[in-house]
Coordinates of C-alpha atoms in Angstrom, one line a residue:
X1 CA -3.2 2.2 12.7
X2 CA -3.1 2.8 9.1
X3 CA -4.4 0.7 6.4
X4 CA -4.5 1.2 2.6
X5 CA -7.7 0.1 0.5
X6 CA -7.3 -0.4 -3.7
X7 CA -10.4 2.2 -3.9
X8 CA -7.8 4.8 -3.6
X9 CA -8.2 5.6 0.2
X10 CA -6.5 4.7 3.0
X11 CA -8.3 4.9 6.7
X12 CA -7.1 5.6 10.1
X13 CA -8.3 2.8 12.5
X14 CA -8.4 2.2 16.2
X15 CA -6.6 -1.0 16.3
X16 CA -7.7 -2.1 19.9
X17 CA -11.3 -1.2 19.3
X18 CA -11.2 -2.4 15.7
X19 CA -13.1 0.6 14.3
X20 CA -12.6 2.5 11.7
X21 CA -12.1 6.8 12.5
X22 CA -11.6 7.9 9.7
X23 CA -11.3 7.7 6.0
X24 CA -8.7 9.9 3.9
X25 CA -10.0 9.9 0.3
X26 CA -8.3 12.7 -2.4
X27 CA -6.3 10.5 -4.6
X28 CA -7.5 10.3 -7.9
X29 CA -5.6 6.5 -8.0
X30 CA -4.5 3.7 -5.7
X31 CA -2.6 4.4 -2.6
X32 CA 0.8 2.7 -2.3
X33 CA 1.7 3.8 1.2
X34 CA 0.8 5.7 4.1
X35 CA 2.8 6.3 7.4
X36 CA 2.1 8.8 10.4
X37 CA 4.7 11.9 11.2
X38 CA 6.8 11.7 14.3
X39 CA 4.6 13.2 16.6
X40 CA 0.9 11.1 14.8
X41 CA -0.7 14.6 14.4
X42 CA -0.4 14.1 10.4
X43 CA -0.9 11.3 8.4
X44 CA 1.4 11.3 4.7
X45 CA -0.1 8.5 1.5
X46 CA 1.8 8.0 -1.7
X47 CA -0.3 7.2 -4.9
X48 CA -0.7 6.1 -8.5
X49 CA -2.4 9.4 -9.5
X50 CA 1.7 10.9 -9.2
X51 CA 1.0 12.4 -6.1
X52 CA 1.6 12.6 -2.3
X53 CA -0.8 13.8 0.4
X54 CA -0.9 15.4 3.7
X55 CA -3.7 15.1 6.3
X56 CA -4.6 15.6 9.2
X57 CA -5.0 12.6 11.2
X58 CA -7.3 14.0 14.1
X59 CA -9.6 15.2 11.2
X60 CA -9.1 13.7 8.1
X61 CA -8.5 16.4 5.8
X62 CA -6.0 17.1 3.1
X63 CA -3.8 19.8 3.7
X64 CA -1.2 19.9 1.1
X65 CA -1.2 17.7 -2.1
X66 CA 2.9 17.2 -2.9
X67 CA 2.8 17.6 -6.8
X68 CA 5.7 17.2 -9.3
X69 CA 6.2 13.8 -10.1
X70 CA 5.9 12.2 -13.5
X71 CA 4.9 8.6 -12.8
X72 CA 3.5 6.8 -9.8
X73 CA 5.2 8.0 -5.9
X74 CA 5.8 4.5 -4.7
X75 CA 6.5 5.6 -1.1
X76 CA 6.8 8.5 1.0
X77 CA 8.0 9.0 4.9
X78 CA 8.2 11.7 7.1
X79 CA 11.9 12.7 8.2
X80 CA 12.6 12.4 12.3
X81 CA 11.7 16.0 12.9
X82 CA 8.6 15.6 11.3
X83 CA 10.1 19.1 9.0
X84 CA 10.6 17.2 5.6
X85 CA 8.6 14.5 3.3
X86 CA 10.7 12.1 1.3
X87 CA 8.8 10.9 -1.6
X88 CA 9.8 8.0 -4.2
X89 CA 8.7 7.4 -7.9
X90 CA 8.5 5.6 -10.7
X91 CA 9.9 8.5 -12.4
X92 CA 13.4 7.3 -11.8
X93 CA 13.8 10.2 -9.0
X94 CA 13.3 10.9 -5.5
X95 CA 12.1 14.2 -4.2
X96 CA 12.5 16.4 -0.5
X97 CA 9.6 18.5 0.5
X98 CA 8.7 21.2 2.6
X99 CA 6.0 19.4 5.4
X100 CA 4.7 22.8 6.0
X101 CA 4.4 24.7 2.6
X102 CA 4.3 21.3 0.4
X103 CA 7.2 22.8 -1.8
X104 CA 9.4 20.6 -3.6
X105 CA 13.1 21.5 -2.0
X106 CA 15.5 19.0 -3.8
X107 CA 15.0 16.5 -6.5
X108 CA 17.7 13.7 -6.2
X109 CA 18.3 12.3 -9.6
X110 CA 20.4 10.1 -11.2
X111 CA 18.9 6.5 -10.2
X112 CA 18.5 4.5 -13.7
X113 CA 15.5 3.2 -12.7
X114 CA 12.3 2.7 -10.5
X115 CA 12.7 4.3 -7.1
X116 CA 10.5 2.0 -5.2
X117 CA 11.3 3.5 -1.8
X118 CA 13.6 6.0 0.3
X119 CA 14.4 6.8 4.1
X120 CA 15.8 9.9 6.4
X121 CA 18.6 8.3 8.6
X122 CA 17.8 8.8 12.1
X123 CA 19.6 11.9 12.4
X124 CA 17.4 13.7 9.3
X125 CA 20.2 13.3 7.3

């Protein structure tokens, strides 16, 4: 289980034991959302600070920091295949990343507003 905290952390708990495992600190602001990949080997939080992390969830360490946005990422998910990070901001766009190298592949912009969250289709479309 995942939970976020407004310290900006989020920790990685055992839900049937009720103990905390870990505890992914980085961002420099509050956490807005945090999800698991397909396969729960990497965790994936969304923040204030404009950002968007990867970590691993067996443990706990940042691996890429997803940079390029101009206002808070509101959400982030990890596509079916576990390949690709969707991220949403405040920015007005949404952005397509690389999982593995943390590069930004598309930008999709155009939305006149807030982009408070965004999904893969099941198919990774």
């Amino acid at each position: 289980t995942l939970v976020l905290t407004s310290d900006s952390a989020a920790k990685i708990w055992c839900a049937e034991a009720g103990k905390c495992l870990r505890t992914l600190k980085g961002h420099g602001a509050c956490v807005r959302s945090a999800v698991f990949s397909p396969d729960s080997t990497l965790a994936l939080t969304a923040s204030e600070d404009r950002t968007a992390k990867i970590w691993s969830a067996q443990g706990g360490q940042c691996l890429r920091t997803l940079e390029g946005h101009s206002a808070c990422v509101c959400s982030a998910v990890f596509s079916p295949d576990g390949m690709s990070v969707l991220t949403a901001s405040e920015d007005d766009t949404a952005k397509i990343w690389s999982a593995q190298s943390g590069q930004c592949l598309r930008a999709l912009e155009g939305h006149g507003a807030c982009v408070n969250s965004a999904a893969f289709s099941p198919d990774g479309a």
